[in-house]
Amino acid sequence: MTEILAAACIAILVVMAIALARAFKAPTVYDRILGVNMFGTKTVLFIAASGYLMGRPDFLDIAIVYALINFIGMVAVLRFFEYTSPIE
Amino acid sequence: MLEQHLAALPIILPLIAAPIALILGRTVLSWGFATLVSGLAFILSWQLLSAALSEGVISYAVGGWAPPWGIELRVDAANAFVLLAVTAISTLVLVYSKESIEKEVKVANHALFYTAHLLCLAGLSGILITGDAFNLFVFLEISSLATYTLVSLASDRRCLTAAFRYLVMGTIGATFILIGVGLLYMKTGTLNMMDLAVRIDAYDSSRTINTGLAFIMVGVSIKLALFPLHMWLPPAYTHAPSAVTAFLASTATKVAVYVMIRFIFTVFGIDHVFVDMGMGLILMVLAVVAIFKCSYMATVQSNVKTILAYSSVAQIGYMILGLSLVSVAGLMASMIHIFNHALMKGALFMAVGAVFYRVGSVDIKAFAGLGRKMPLTMAAFTIAGLSIIGVPLTAGFVSKWYLVTAALEQGNWIVAALVLIGSLFAIIYIGRVLEAAYFQKLPESRKSENIKEVSWLMLVPMWVIVIANIYFGIDTSLTTEAASSASEWLFQTNNMLENSALENNVSEANVQEVSS
Amino acid sequence: MAEFIDLVLLAMLALTALRIIFLKDLFAVVMLFGIYSFLSALIFVNLDAVDVAFTEASVGAGISTVLMLVTLAMTGRKEKQSTHSTLLPLFVVLVTGAALIYGTLDMPPFGHPDNPVHQHVAPRYIEESPKEVGLPNMVTSVLASYRGFDTLGETVVVFSALIGVLSLLGVRRKKKKDLESGLETHSVLHVVSKIIIPLVILFALYVQFHGDFGPGGGFQAGVIAAAAFILYALVLGLPKAFAVVGPKFLQWMASFGVLLYASVGLYSMYKGGHFLDYNKLAADPIAGQHYGIIIIELGVGITVFAVMLNIFYAFGSQAERSNVQ
Amino acid sequence: MDFLDIVSSMLLLAGVFFGFSGAVGLFRFPDFFTRVHAASVTDSIAAILIIGGLLLQTSFDLNTAKLVFILLFLLVTSPTASHALAKSARHGGLLTLAESSSQDKQESAK
Amino acid sequence: MSFIFDYYNYWIVVFLMMAGFYIVISANNLVKKIVGLNIFQTSVFMLYISMGKVTGGTAPIVVEGVTQYSNPLPHVLILTAIVVGVATTAVGLSLIVRIKQAYGTVEENEFENKDDAI
């Protein structure tokens, strides 16, 4: 069972790397926000999976904080960059 | 009940008073409360100095846990002596600032000004008294954050860029100290300074510890504005409110000089710092360059506060020069100069603040003809200026005298000559201001604004410091006795570390058990 | 397996830092800084530093990124080309880097159990703290009891940050005329925010009182509670948020938190112990430790909540003014 | 590997597959709005499957409650975030691929 | 091969320190200086935490049947340092907002012509 969990963790890492690449290369502002948002949700899943892999599943509080801060960061970006030009 | 907690009270008192000063809100209330608290802290530090002189070291384990595990406060003759200067200047500046900030700080920010002042006082006394390396970093951050706030309170917009530059360089300095403490912790496993000293001597010379030492030294020299890293000081002291400059110039950099002395003597040991790492030469060269470059810069400035700011950097050069002589006399000269310089600069900046209060500008032209219009302020400025130059019967002369004798004692007459030449520059830049004040007439434009003397609330603290300047110039018993016992004690702890390290090397195994 | 994850995450972190150096669009810099904080919090989880990951994620990634975004909204997004050459900074950086590399040459290797760090002070914390202080979470017991003075100093640092921001930006009551409301066109956000804000506050209280048994504590709880109110202010606009929790009340709360912390120390002095000695708080030392730690964590939580929210109010009222101009 | 382990590993692998497809979609799709669609859809399904797979690992205790709370939180917030992002992109004047290509044609026609 | 694993963490930490330090010194925009300052401080936190890690040890929260724990002391120090870092960032950013209102710009090379010597 731990091999499956390890494989899942590595796969999520790869997905995070791709989301990071999107955040690096993004042409428009909104692509960058999208990359950050996907990166955030994937880290939540990564923490849950690696918690079980390492046998210490009681660190899920951090996953909750991650999801929360990711959402608030997203709302803050939208609130303060509502009227700016999308193409930098 | 009080004596038992004497070591902790000078920190706790201002720490608790700050939130209360914010709650009080109205200017007069928070001013009165802040001055009362600062006065209490001064009395406590007086008792602390006498206790330290009589009993030697006072150790106070916060939280009841024994030192290497809990945090320990260590008070000895050296830091009690500096603490006395800090609390004295803080009380006098608070009395002075009641009227001085009315012209410079928005009324809405007055309560915040007093809260930030109390926080800065708590931070500085925390840095002096704590015996734990990481706790020193925390109190350093408290005093730095309070200082950035105080500098940015002025009405002139240039204080904002000066405060920002000070924040960036101050944070880099604090982070360097954090890296240094981290490297030391990595090799020794402890944070208590005395414990650190014992365990560092167990390693004869490890690269990580030397790097840690180098980072701490660079971080602290940013904080005390040693020559190449002093760029933040002149704009910060020039554009800050006068009451803030008077407080910072007399205390902030001196506390950083004490931190350097403490790390060199009680944590690393003289031979490790000066012999293995050759820091003595580096410090001496930097000090001499600081004295000459900054004294020269002072002579070409047009703003009097910038003149005095560059003069402060030069005076810090004198302290580091005394330190780099690596002798009991040299260290004593530095300790005395820490105390005397606080007096000199406090009086000078208060006088300039009074001129700003009346005339509204601190340019050298603003001083024209003030000799007659503001006699008491300019008399205070003159006496403090003479003290900077080092004229006999003033505190400046005493510290220069001990510095020169310390240099000559080592046969190092080049350094002695450089010290004397340095004070020539002082004559030039102080002379320019006095010449403007006494020998130039009041320009017509200002005749109408009937400039008269400042109120007694600003004059009394100014003259208390000037009289102290003269008193400690004549009767040098208190300062020399405290400074000499401080430097003896510092050298004695250093030798104690040497021989305790010797028997340690014999049995490497028992290093762990030495303190657990 | 853990080393491999550590390897990959650190590589990602280095790439993000490199990318930030060469970016000119400041908005992208702040977004990548958000990712940088998240990644470093993830690395802390992987290095068994759970409380630190909690704090870094909520304080480092949450508050810093939001404040930077607000500042950017006022100062513009484009960084202009700097005139002076990059040779001097490169030289200074290389010299410091060389000194650091020189320092790492005889560092104790990463992760070995017999490093000096684990030999001297730490063993007592690991063995005796569950018995002496009685908390499963050793980090909270060391943070609050053994090194409680550090944490008091830190609460005062947060308090002095509030003083700094208030003296610079000063929170002013909103006048009715420039009533700048939040994202009022996003009705979906309104509904969702109204649903999750109570949940977030509940979670913050759980973190506050769960700090003794699992990851959590005063700082994290204060920031999460402040994050909930910041979300409310973002979505529904500052005037409504001022109505719920006013800036004046927050200043009183911040002072009250610091005084609560310090009064625990004074009380233990009054009862004959040293400053912040919790054993004297109650008849049985362990119970005294529990009371002491719960009260000071509460003091820390209140101070951090009040300071973070008040700082956001100060920044938000500045941003609202500039958007309106 | 008893029955529960097989099911949970299947769920995990399916979740990872969907996450991976979302990432590829995010990287290769031509314009912003298709990328938002790819990212947000797979986010939700990947979250459900992976957390579902993990749920089968735990006996019924506090961790289960935390996992369910995370799942609910993700299911509520991530679609909202994507919606708000797309809506503000639309407000910000970002054109979809079809609109921008038709706009290029009009300019070239002029 | 194991030599790499022994010091990999520390080398990356040194690289990050230098990246952050370079950004602080060379950045022309003040907000980017604050970002560089944060990167510099976060890398110092990583130095402390990777000191405390024991391979095979779990997080310092007592659980039955586990004896090998990572060192809790660096975690306590870094909890304090993170909050200190955020406090400095908040004061720095509020200074930037005031500088923007007073000078109209936050680019370092544009200050000189606005005033005499900075």
PDB file of N, CA and C in Angstrom, chain E residues 2-34:
ATOM      1  N   SER E   2      26.376   9.521  -0.705  1.00  0.00           N
ATOM      2  CA  SER E   2      25.736   9.979   0.539  1.00  0.00           C
ATOM      3  C   SER E   2      26.280  11.341   0.924  1.00  0.00           C
ATOM      4  N   PHE E   3      27.501  11.698   0.440  1.00  0.00           N
ATOM      5  CA  PHE E   3      28.058  13.008   0.826  1.00  0.00           C
ATOM      6  C   PHE E   3      27.124  14.124   0.342  1.00  0.00           C
ATOM      7  N   ILE E   4      26.573  13.920  -0.900  1.00  0.00           N
ATOM      8  CA  ILE E   4      25.669  14.954  -1.419  1.00  0.00           C
ATOM      9  C   ILE E   4      24.496  15.107  -0.447  1.00  0.00           C
ATOM     10  N   PHE E   5      23.907  13.993  -0.047  1.00  0.00           N
ATOM     11  CA  PHE E   5      22.706  14.136   0.799  1.00  0.00           C
ATOM     12  C   PHE E   5      23.054  14.829   2.118  1.00  0.00           C
ATOM     13  N   ASP E   6      24.340  14.637   2.572  1.00  0.00           N
ATOM     14  CA  ASP E   6      24.658  15.226   3.880  1.00  0.00           C
ATOM     15  C   ASP E   6      24.553  16.744   3.830  1.00  0.00           C
ATOM     16  N   TYR E   7      24.985  17.370   2.711  1.00  0.00           N
ATOM     17  CA  TYR E   7      25.058  18.842   2.734  1.00  0.00           C
ATOM     18  C   TYR E   7      24.160  19.493   1.697  1.00  0.00           C
ATOM     19  N   TYR E   8      23.271  18.692   1.053  1.00  0.00           N
ATOM     20  CA  TYR E   8      22.445  19.260  -0.033  1.00  0.00           C
ATOM     21  C   TYR E   8      21.599  20.413   0.515  1.00  0.00           C
ATOM     22  N   ASN E   9      20.992  20.143   1.673  1.00  0.00           N
ATOM     23  CA  ASN E   9      20.108  21.176   2.249  1.00  0.00           C
ATOM     24  C   ASN E   9      20.858  22.485   2.449  1.00  0.00           C
ATOM     25  N   TYR E  10      22.076  22.382   3.017  1.00  0.00           N
ATOM     26  CA  TYR E  10      22.802  23.611   3.386  1.00  0.00           C
ATOM     27  C   TYR E  10      23.222  24.372   2.131  1.00  0.00           C
ATOM     28  N   TRP E  11      23.571  23.657   1.060  1.00  0.00           N
ATOM     29  CA  TRP E  11      24.008  24.373  -0.161  1.00  0.00           C
ATOM     30  C   TRP E  11      22.838  25.131  -0.769  1.00  0.00           C
ATOM     31  N   ILE E  12      21.661  24.461  -0.789  1.00  0.00           N
ATOM     32  CA  ILE E  12      20.494  25.168  -1.346  1.00  0.00           C
ATOM     33  C   ILE E  12      20.192  26.384  -0.459  1.00  0.00           C
ATOM     34  N   VAL E  13      20.318  26.229   0.850  1.00  0.00           N
ATOM     35  CA  VAL E  13      20.023  27.357   1.770  1.00  0.00           C
ATOM     36  C   VAL E  13      20.987  28.501   1.464  1.00  0.00           C
ATOM     37  N   VAL E  14      22.270  28.192   1.261  1.00  0.00           N
ATOM     38  CA  VAL E  14      23.239  29.261   0.969  1.00  0.00           C
ATOM     39  C   VAL E  14      22.868  29.925  -0.351  1.00  0.00           C
ATOM     40  N   PHE E  15      22.478  29.107  -1.346  1.00  0.00           N
ATOM     41  CA  PHE E  15      22.100  29.701  -2.652  1.00  0.00           C
ATOM     42  C   PHE E  15      20.918  30.654  -2.465  1.00  0.00           C
ATOM     43  N   LEU E  16      19.904  30.210  -1.693  1.00  0.00           N
ATOM     44  CA  LEU E  16      18.713  31.058  -1.502  1.00  0.00           C
ATOM     45  C   LEU E  16      19.084  32.338  -0.760  1.00  0.00           C
ATOM     46  N   MET E  17      19.989  32.208   0.233  1.00  0.00           N
ATOM     47  CA  MET E  17      20.400  33.423   0.965  1.00  0.00           C
ATOM     48  C   MET E  17      20.990  34.422  -0.013  1.00  0.00           C
ATOM     49  N   MET E  18      21.849  33.897  -0.889  1.00  0.00           N
ATOM     50  CA  MET E  18      22.520  34.835  -1.800  1.00  0.00           C
ATOM     51  C   MET E  18      21.527  35.399  -2.816  1.00  0.00           C
ATOM     52  N   ALA E  19      20.541  34.582  -3.230  1.00  0.00           N
ATOM     53  CA  ALA E  19      19.531  35.105  -4.172  1.00  0.00           C
ATOM     54  C   ALA E  19      18.767  36.250  -3.494  1.00  0.00           C
ATOM     55  N   GLY E  20      18.312  36.006  -2.262  1.00  0.00           N
ATOM     56  CA  GLY E  20      17.562  37.048  -1.553  1.00  0.00           C
ATOM     57  C   GLY E  20      18.417  38.281  -1.328  1.00  0.00           C
ATOM     58  N   PHE E  21      19.670  38.071  -0.925  1.00  0.00           N
ATOM     59  CA  PHE E  21      20.569  39.193  -0.634  1.00  0.00           C
ATOM     60  C   PHE E  21      20.806  40.006  -1.908  1.00  0.00           C
ATOM     61  N   TYR E  22      20.966  39.281  -3.053  1.00  0.00           N
ATOM     62  CA  TYR E  22      21.181  39.993  -4.337  1.00  0.00           C
ATOM     63  C   TYR E  22      19.966  40.843  -4.680  1.00  0.00           C
ATOM     64  N   ILE E  23      18.759  40.259  -4.484  1.00  0.00           N
ATOM     65  CA  ILE E  23      17.542  41.023  -4.817  1.00  0.00           C
ATOM     66  C   ILE E  23      17.488  42.288  -3.964  1.00  0.00           C
ATOM     67  N   VAL E  24      17.833  42.155  -2.672  1.00  0.00           N
ATOM     68  CA  VAL E  24      17.723  43.329  -1.789  1.00  0.00           C
ATOM     69  C   VAL E  24      18.665  44.424  -2.276  1.00  0.00           C
ATOM     70  N   ILE E  25      19.888  44.024  -2.644  1.00  0.00           N
ATOM     71  CA  ILE E  25      20.875  45.060  -2.998  1.00  0.00           C
ATOM     72  C   ILE E  25      20.579  45.629  -4.373  1.00  0.00           C
ATOM     73  N   SER E  26      20.187  44.757  -5.342  1.00  0.00           N
ATOM     74  CA  SER E  26      20.161  45.266  -6.732  1.00  0.00           C
ATOM     75  C   SER E  26      18.780  45.744  -7.149  1.00  0.00           C
ATOM     76  N   ALA E  27      17.744  45.468  -6.338  1.00  0.00           N
ATOM     77  CA  ALA E  27      16.394  45.814  -6.820  1.00  0.00           C
ATOM     78  C   ALA E  27      16.234  47.331  -6.847  1.00  0.00           C
ATOM     79  N   ASN E  28      15.595  47.818  -7.879  1.00  0.00           N
ATOM     80  CA  ASN E  28      15.383  49.264  -7.979  1.00  0.00           C
ATOM     81  C   ASN E  28      14.054  49.661  -7.340  1.00  0.00           C
ATOM     82  N   ASN E  29      13.100  48.722  -7.358  1.00  0.00           N
ATOM     83  CA  ASN E  29      11.794  49.033  -6.794  1.00  0.00           C
ATOM     84  C   ASN E  29      11.789  48.639  -5.323  1.00  0.00           C
ATOM     85  N   LEU E  30      11.169  49.478  -4.489  1.00  0.00           N
ATOM     86  CA  LEU E  30      11.239  49.226  -3.038  1.00  0.00           C
ATOM     87  C   LEU E  30      10.440  47.981  -2.655  1.00  0.00           C
ATOM     88  N   VAL E  31       9.326  47.721  -3.369  1.00  0.00           N
ATOM     89  CA  VAL E  31       8.537  46.522  -2.997  1.00  0.00           C
ATOM     90  C   VAL E  31       9.382  45.281  -3.267  1.00  0.00           C
ATOM     91  N   LYS E  32      10.138  45.313  -4.376  1.00  0.00           N
ATOM     92  CA  LYS E  32      10.972  44.146  -4.677  1.00  0.00           C
ATOM     93  C   LYS E  32      12.079  44.004  -3.615  1.00  0.00           C
ATOM     94  N   LYS E  33      12.526  45.119  -3.062  1.00  0.00           N
ATOM     95  CA  LYS E  33      13.532  44.996  -1.980  1.00  0.00           C
ATOM     96  C   LYS E  33      12.923  44.249  -0.806  1.00  0.00           C
ATOM     97  N   ILE E  34      11.663  44.557  -0.486  1.00  0.00           N
ATOM     98  CA  ILE E  34      11.039  43.881   0.664  1.00  0.00           C
ATOM     99  C   ILE E  34      10.863  42.388   0.343  1.00  0.00           C
TER     100      ILE E  34
END
